[in-house]
Coordinates of C-alpha atoms in Angstrom, one line a residue:
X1 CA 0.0 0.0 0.0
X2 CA 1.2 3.5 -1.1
X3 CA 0.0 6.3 0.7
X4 CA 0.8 10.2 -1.0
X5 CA 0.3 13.3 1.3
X6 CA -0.6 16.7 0.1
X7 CA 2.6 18.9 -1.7
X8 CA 1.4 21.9 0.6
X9 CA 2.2 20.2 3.4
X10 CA 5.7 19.4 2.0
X11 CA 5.1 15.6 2.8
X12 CA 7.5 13.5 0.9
X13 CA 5.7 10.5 1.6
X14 CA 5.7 9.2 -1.9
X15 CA 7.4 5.6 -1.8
X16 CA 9.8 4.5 -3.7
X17 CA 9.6 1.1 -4.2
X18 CA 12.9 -0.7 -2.8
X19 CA 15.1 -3.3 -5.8
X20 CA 14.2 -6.9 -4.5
X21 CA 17.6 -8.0 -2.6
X22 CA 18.9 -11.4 -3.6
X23 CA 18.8 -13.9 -1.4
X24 CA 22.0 -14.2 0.6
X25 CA 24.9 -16.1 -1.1
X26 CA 27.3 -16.1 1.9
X27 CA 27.2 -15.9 5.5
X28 CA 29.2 -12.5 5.1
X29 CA 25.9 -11.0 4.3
X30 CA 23.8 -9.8 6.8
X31 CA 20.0 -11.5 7.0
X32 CA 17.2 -9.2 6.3
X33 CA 15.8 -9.6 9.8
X34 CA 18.8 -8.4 11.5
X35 CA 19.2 -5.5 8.5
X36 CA 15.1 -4.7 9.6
X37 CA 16.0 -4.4 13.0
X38 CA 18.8 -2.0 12.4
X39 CA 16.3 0.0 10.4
X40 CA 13.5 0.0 13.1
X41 CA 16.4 1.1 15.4
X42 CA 17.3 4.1 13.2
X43 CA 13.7 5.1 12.6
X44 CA 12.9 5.1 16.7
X45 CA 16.0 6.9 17.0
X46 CA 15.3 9.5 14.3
X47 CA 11.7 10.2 15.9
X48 CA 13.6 10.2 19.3
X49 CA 16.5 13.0 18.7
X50 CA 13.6 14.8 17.0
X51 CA 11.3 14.8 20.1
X52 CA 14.5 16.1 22.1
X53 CA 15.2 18.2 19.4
X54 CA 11.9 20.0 19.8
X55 CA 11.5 20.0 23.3
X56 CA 14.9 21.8 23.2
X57 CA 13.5 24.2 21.2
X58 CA 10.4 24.9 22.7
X59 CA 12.7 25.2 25.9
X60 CA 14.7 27.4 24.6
X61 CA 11.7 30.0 23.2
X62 CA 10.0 29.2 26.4
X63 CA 12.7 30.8 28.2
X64 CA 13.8 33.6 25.6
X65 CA 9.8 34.7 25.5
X66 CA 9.8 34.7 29.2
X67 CA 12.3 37.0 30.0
X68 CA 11.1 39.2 27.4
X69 CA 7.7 39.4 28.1
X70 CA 8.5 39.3 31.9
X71 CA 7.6 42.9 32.3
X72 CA 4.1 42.7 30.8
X73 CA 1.7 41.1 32.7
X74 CA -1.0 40.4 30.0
X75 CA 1.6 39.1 27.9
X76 CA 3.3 37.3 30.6
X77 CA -0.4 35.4 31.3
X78 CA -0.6 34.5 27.2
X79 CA 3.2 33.2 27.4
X80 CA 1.4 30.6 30.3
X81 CA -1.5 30.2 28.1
X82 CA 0.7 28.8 25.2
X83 CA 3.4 27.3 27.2
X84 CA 2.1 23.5 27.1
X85 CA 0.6 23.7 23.4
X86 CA 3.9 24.6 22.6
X87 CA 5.8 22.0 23.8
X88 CA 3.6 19.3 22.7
X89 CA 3.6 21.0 19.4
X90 CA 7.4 21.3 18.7
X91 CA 7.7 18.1 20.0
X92 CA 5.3 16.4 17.5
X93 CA 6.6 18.2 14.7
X94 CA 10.2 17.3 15.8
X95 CA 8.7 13.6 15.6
X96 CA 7.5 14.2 12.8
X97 CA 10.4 15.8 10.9
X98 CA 12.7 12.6 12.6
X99 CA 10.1 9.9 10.7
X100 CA 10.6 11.9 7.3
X101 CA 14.3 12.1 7.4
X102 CA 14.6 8.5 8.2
X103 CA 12.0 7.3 5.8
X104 CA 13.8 9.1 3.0
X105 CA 17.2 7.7 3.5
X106 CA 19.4 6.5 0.6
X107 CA 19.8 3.2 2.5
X108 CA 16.0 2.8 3.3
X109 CA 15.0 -0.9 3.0
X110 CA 11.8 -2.5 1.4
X111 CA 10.4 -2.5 5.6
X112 CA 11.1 1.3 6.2
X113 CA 9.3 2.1 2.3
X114 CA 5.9 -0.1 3.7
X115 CA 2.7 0.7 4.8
X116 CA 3.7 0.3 8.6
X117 CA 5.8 3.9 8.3
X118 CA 3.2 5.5 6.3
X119 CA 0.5 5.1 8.5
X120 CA 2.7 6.0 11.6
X121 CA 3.7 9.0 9.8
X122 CA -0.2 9.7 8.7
X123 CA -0.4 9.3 12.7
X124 CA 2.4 12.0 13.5
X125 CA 1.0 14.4 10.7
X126 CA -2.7 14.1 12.0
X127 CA -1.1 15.2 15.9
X128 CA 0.9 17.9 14.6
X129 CA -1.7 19.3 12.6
X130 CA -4.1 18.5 16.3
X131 CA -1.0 20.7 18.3
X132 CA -1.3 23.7 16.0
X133 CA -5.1 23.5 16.5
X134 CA -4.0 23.5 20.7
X135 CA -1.8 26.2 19.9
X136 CA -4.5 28.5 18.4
X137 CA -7.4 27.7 20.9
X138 CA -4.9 28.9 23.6
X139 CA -4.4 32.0 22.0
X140 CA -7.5 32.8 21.5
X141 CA -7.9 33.6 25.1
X142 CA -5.5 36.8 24.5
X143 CA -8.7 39.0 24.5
X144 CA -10.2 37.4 27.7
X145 CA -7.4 38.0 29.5
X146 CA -7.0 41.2 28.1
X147 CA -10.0 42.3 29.6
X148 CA -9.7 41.2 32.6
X149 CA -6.4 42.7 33.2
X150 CA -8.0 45.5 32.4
X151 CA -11.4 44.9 34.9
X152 CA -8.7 44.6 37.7
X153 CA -7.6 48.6 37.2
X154 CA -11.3 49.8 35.6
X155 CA -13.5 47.7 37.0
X156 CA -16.8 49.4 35.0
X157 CA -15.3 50.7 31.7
X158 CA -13.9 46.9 31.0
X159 CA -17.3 45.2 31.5
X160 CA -17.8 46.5 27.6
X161 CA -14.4 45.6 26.3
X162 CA -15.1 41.7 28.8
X163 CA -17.9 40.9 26.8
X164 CA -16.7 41.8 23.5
X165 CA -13.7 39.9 24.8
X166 CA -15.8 36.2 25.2
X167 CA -17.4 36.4 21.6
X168 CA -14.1 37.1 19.9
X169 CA -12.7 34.4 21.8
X170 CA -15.6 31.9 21.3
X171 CA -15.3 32.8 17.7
X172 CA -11.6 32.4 17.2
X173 CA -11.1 29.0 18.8
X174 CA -14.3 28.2 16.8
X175 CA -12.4 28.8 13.6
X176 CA -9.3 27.5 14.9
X177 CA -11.4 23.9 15.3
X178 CA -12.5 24.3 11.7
X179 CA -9.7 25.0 10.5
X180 CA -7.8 22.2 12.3
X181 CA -10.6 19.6 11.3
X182 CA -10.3 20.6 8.1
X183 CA -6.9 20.6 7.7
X184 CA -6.7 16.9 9.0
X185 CA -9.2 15.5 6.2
X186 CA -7.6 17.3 3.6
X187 CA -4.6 14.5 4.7
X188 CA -6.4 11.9 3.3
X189 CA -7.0 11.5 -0.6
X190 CA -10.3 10.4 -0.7
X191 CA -11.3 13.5 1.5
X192 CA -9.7 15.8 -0.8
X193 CA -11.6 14.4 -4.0
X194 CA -15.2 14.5 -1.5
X195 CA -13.9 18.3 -1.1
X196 CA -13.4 19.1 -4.9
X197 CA -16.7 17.8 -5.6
X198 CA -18.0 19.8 -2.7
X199 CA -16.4 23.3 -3.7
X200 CA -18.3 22.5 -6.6
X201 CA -22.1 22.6 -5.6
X202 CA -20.7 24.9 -3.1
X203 CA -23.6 27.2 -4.1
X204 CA -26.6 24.6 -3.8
X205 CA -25.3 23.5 -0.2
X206 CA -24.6 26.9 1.6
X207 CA -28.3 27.4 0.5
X208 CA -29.9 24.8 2.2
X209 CA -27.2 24.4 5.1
X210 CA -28.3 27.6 5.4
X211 CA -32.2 27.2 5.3
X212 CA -31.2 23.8 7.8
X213 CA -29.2 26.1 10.2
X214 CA -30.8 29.2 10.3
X215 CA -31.8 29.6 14.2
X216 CA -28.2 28.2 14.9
X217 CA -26.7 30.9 12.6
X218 CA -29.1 33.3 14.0
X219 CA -28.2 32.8 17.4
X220 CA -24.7 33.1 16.2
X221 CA -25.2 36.7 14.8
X222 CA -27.5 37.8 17.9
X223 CA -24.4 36.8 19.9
X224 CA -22.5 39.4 18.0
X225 CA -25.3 41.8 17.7
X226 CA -25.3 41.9 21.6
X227 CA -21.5 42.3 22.1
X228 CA -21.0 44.7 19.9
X229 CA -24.3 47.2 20.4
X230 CA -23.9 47.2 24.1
X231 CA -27.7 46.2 24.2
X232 CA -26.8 44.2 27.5
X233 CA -23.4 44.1 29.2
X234 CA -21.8 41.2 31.6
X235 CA -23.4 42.6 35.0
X236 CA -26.4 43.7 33.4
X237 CA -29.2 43.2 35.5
X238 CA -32.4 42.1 33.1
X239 CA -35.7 40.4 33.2
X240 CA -36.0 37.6 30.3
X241 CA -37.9 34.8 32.1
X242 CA -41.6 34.3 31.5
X243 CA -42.1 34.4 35.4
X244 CA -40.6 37.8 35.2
X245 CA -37.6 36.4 37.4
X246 CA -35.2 39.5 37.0
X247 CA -31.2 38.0 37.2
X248 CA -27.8 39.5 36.0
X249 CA -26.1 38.6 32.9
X250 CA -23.1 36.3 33.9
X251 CA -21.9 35.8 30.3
X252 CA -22.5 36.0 27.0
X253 CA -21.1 33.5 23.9
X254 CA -22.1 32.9 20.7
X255 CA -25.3 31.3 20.7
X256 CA -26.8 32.1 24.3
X257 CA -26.9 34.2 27.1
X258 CA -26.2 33.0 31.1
X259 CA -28.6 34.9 33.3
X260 CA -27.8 34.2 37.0
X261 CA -31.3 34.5 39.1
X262 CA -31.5 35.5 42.6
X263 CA -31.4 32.1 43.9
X264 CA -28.5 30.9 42.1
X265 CA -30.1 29.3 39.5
X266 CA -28.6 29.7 36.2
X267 CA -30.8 30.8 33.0
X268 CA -30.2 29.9 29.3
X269 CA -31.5 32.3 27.6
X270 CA -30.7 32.2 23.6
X271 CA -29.2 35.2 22.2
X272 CA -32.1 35.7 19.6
X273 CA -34.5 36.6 23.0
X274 CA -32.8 40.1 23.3
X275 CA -32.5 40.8 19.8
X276 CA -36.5 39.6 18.8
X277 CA -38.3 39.9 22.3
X278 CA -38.6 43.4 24.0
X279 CA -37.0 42.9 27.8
X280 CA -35.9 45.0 30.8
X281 CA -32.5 46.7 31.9
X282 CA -32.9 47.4 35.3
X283 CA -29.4 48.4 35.0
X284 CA -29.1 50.5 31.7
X285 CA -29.0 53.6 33.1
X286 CA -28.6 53.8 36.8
X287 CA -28.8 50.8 39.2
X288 CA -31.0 52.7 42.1
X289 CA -34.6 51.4 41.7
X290 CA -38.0 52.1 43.2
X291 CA -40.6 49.6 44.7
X292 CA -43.9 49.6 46.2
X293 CA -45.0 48.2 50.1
X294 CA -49.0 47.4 49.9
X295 CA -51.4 47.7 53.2
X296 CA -55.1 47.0 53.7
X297 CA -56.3 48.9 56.4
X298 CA -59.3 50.7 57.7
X299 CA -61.1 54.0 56.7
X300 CA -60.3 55.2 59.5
X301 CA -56.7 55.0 59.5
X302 CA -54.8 58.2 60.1
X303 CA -52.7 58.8 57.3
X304 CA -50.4 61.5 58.9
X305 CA -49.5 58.9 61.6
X306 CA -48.9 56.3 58.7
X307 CA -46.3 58.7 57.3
X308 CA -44.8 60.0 60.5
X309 CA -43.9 56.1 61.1
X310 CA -42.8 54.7 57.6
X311 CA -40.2 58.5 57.8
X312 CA -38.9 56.6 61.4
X313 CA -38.7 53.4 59.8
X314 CA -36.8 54.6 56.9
X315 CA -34.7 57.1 58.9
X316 CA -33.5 54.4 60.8
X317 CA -31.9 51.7 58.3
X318 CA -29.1 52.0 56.1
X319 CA -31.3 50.1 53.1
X320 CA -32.6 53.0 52.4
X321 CA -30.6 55.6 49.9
X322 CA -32.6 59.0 51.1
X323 CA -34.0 59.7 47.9
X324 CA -37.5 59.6 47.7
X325 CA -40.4 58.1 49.5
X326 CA -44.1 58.1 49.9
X327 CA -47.6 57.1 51.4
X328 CA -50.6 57.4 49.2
X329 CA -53.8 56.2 49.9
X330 CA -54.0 54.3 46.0
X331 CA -57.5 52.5 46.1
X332 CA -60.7 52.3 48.6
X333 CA -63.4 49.8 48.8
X334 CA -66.2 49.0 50.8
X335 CA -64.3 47.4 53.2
X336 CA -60.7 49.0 53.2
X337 CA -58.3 51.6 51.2
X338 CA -55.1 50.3 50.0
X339 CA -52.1 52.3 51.3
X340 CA -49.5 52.5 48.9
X341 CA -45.9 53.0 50.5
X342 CA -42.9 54.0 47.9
X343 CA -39.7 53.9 48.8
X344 CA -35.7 54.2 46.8
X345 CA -32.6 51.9 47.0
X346 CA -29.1 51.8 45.4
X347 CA -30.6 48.7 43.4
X348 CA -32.9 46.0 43.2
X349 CA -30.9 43.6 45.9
X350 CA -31.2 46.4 48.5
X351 CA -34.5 47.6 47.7
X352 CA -35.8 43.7 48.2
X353 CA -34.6 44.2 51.3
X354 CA -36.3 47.6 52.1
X355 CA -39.6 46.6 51.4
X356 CA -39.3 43.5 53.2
X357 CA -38.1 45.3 56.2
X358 CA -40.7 48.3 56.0
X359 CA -43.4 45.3 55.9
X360 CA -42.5 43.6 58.4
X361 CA -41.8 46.8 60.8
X362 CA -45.5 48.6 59.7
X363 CA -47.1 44.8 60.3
X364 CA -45.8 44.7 63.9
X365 CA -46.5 48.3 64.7
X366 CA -49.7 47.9 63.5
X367 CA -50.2 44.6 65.2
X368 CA -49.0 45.8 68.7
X369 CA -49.7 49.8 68.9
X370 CA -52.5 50.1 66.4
X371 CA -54.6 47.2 66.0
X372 CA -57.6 48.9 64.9
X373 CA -56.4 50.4 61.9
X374 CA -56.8 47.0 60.4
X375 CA -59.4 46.2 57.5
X376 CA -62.9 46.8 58.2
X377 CA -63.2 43.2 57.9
X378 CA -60.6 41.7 60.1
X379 CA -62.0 44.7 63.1
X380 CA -65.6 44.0 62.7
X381 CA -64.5 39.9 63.2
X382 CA -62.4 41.6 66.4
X383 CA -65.6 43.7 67.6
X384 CA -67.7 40.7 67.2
X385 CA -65.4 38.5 69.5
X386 CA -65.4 41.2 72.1
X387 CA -68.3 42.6 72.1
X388 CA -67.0 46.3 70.6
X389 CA -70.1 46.6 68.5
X390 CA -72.5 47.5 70.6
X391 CA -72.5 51.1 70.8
X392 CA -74.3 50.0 67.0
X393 CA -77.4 49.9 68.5
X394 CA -77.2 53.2 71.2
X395 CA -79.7 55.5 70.1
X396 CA -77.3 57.7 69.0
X397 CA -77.2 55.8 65.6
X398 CA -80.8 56.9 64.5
X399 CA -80.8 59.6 61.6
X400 CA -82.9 62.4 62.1
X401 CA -85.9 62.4 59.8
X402 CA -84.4 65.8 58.9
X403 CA -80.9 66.6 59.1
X404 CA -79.4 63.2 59.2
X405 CA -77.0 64.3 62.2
X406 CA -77.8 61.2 64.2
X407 CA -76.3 59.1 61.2
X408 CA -73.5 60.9 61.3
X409 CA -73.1 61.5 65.0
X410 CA -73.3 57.5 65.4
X411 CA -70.3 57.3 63.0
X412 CA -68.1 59.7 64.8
X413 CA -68.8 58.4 68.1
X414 CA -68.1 54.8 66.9
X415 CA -64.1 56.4 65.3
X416 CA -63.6 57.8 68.6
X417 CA -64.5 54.8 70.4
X418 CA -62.1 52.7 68.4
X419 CA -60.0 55.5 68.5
X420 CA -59.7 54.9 72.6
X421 CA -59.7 51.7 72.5
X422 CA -56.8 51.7 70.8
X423 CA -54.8 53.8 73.1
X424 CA -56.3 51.7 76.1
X425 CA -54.9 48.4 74.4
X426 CA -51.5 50.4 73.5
X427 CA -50.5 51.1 77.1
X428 CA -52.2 47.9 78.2
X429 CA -49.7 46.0 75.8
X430 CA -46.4 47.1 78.1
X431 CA -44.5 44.1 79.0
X432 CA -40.5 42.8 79.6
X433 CA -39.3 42.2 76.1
X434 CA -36.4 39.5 76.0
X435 CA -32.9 40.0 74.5
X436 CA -34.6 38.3 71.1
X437 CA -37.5 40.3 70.6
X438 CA -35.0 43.6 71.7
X439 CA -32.7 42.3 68.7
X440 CA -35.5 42.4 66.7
X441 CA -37.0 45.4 67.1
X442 CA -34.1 46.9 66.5
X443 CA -33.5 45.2 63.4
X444 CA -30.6 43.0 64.4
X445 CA -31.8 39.6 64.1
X446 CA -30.0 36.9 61.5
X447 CA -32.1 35.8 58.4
X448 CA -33.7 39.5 58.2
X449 CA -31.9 40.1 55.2
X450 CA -31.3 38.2 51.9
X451 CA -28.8 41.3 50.2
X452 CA -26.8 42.6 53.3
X453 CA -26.2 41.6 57.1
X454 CA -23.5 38.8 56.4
X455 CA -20.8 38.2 54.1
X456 CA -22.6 36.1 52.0
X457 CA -25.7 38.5 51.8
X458 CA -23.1 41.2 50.9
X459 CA -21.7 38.9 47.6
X460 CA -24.9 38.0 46.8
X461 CA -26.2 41.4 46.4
X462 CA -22.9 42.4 44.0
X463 CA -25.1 40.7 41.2
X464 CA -27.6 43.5 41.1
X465 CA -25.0 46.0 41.4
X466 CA -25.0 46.5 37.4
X467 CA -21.7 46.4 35.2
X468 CA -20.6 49.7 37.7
X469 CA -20.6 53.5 38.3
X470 CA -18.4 54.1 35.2
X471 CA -20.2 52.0 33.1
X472 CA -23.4 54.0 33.9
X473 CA -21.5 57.3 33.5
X474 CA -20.2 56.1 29.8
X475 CA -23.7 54.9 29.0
X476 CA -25.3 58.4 29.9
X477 CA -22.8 60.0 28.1
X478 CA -23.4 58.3 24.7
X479 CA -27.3 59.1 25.3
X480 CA -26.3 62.8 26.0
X481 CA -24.2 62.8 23.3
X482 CA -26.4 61.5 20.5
X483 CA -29.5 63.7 21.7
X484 CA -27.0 66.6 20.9
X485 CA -26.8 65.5 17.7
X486 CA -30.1 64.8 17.0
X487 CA -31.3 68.4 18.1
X488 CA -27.8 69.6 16.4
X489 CA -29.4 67.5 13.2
X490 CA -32.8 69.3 13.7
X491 CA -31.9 72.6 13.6
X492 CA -29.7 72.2 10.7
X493 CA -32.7 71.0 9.0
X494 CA -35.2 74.1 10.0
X495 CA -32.3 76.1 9.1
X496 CA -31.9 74.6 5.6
X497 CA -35.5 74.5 5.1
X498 CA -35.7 77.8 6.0
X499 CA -33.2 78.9 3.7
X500 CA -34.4 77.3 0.8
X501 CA -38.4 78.6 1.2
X502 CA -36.3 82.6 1.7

């Protein structure tokens, strides 16, 4: 069996079939078994000094590339990246160049011209080719580590240049696998006729591997649309899932986007969703958020005291920023008005927090100082238990047959009624609170907060800290910046329209 290799690859693999030796005519002659041997000793030693021969080499640039790049730290990290490919690689190819130089020997015998030495050096060929591909994965990771280098000094301006970073590097090694794959086929003949023959309906198969992978390539091109539009950012803070789940944007590639949720789980989101779908950037603009605290309560509660106590609460914990807050009274039914409380945090993790906290402190005030500024419904259950409601039927509930005071009178003295009984059951409540419900009060019990109290809490909350102040500064700054050129581009055209109608 002959095997040829391509002339690009300089493989002189063609065999030369060896002259029939004559059987031996004296015992000065050597045997062809022992003259084999010989051979098979020069061929392993041939691959061997060219093994040492490239791990001398790739010792030698290893050290020479070190010292030179020794100052740099970026390049001093891609030196490491390439380090091991590189061996392996000079190393193979020193095999490799051995195996040639002994196949083509003058004194080559009929053994050293056979199919055993072909397909070994096919072998060596098809791992050189597989330690270049090595070699060019590893490099790929230049821009990665690029951009984290530069994270580590500008922490918000390289959240950009990071996810720019993983799609060119997802892309490169990708070609670098093609490439490599490719490369190894086109080693073998019958590969290279299938190519020609290929190359020549090239037209009729991109269209329908085209048509067949068109949501794969779509997702490809999303992928690049997102990196380079700076629709979303690693750090991002979005809401893509159908359960309006909000998460940050932990990395994007080629074909998807990881969204990281607040309970750790991790969202595959494809990269087509934020190209095709409309969806939220909590963290476009500015990371500080706004979020609502509900309350049913009675008609009759007293919204000035409502507000004095939700400025106390909020005074007195660092969740909130001090921006803005509110009470409004939102809705009213028959039974109870909805309170709506409105409060600001530095972002989403803190504000959870907030409202969680101003629930739980308006709940227990409520519950322990103001217990009848609860629902109509849940009082008139209260009244019925201990017998509040009778003052109902006191004649001081019967409307006049002409002014309708009674009706009203009724009412009023009913408000202040609950109004004193409410005070009565506040100073009534006075008791020895323990060193637990003292700790609570004051807002220093464990497992009150999931974004801040503990370590933990702390690193969890980063991931609704957006891609950083900077990154929000730069992004304001392009909005600024093409506003002024659209109002530059609108007055340019009233000018020239005004011209032209002079």
């Amino acid at each position: 069996m002959t095997y040829h290799f391509p002339g690009w690859l300089h493989l002189s693999a063609r065999l030369q079939s060896a002259t029939p030796t004559d059987a031996p005519q004296s015992g000065d002659q050597a045997s062809p078994v022992v003259e084999g041997a010989v051979d098979t000793a020069a061929l392993a030693a041939s691959i061997l000094v060219g093994v040492g021969t490239g791990f001398v080499l790739a010792a030698i640039a290893s050290m020479l590339v070190g010292r030179v790049l020794r100052a740099s730290t970026l390049l001093g990290t891609i030196a490491q990246r390439i380090r091991a490919p590189l061996y392996v690689t000079l190393m193979v190819w020193g095999a490799w160049a051995g195996l040639q130089f002994a196949m083509l020997s003058q004194d080559a015998t009929s053994w050293l011209n056979g199919p055993v030495p072909a397909v070994a050096a096919h072998l060596v060929l098809v791992l050189a080719i597989t330690a270049l591909t090595w070699v060019g994965w590893s490099a790929a990771w230049v821009f990665e580590d690029a951009a984290r280098a530069r994270s580590a000094a500008d922490k918000g301006r390289a959240r950009r240049f990071e996810t720019q970073a993983q799609v060119m590097r997802r892309l490169l090694q990708l070609v670098a696998v093609l490439v490599g794959v490719v490369s190894i086929l086109y080693t073998f003949e019958a590969t290279r006729a299938a190519m020609a023959t290929v190359l020549a309906s090239a037209g009729v198969i991109s269209v329908v591997a085209g048509l067949a992978a068109q949501q794969t390539l779509g997702n490809v091109f999303a992928g690049i649309q997102l990196a380079f539009t700076d629709a979303i950012r690693v750090g991002d803070v979005v809401v893509a899932d159908k359960d309006r789940d909000s998460g940050a944007v932990e990395e994007i590639t080629l074909s998807y986007v990881v969204v990281r949720m607040g309970d750790d789980r991790r969202l595959m989101v494809p990269s087509r969703h934020f190209t095709l779908n409309t969806f939220e950037n909590w963290t476009r603009r500015s990371a500080k958020q706004l979020g609502t605290v509900e309350l049913h309560l009675d008609w009759a509660a007293p919204m000035d005291l409502i507000r004095a106590k939700v400025e106390q609460i909020l005074s007195s914990t660092d969740l909130w920023d001090g921006r803005t807050w509110a009470v409004q009274m939102s809705a009213a039914d028959v039974d109870s008005i909805t309170v709506r409380i409105q409060v600001s945090a530095e972002n989403s993790g803190k504000l959870w927090d907030l409202r969680c906290h101003l629930r739980e402190a308006l709940v227990d005030w409520i519950v322990r100082e103001e217990p009848w500024i609860r629902s109509s419904g849940a009082a008139r259950e209260e009244e019925e238990e201990t017998g509040a409601h009778e003052d109902a039927l006191s004649p001081a509930v019967t409307c006049s047959p002409t002014t309708g005071r009674g009706r009203g009178e009724g009412q009023q003295g009913r408000r202040q009624k609950r109004l004193d009984r409410g005070s009565d059951e506040a100073e009534a409540s006075t008791q020895v609170l323990s060193a637990t419900s003292i700790a609570r009060a004051v807002g220093g019990g464990k497992g009150e907060r999931l974004y801040s109290g503990s370590a933990e809490a702390e690193e969890r909350s980063h991931i609704w800290e957006g891609p950083g102040e900077d990154v929000l500064a730069e992004r304001e700054e392009m909005t600024r910046r093409r506003d002024t050129r659209g109002r530059d581009d609108e007055d340019r055209g009233v000018e020239a329209a005004a011209t032209k109608a002079r």
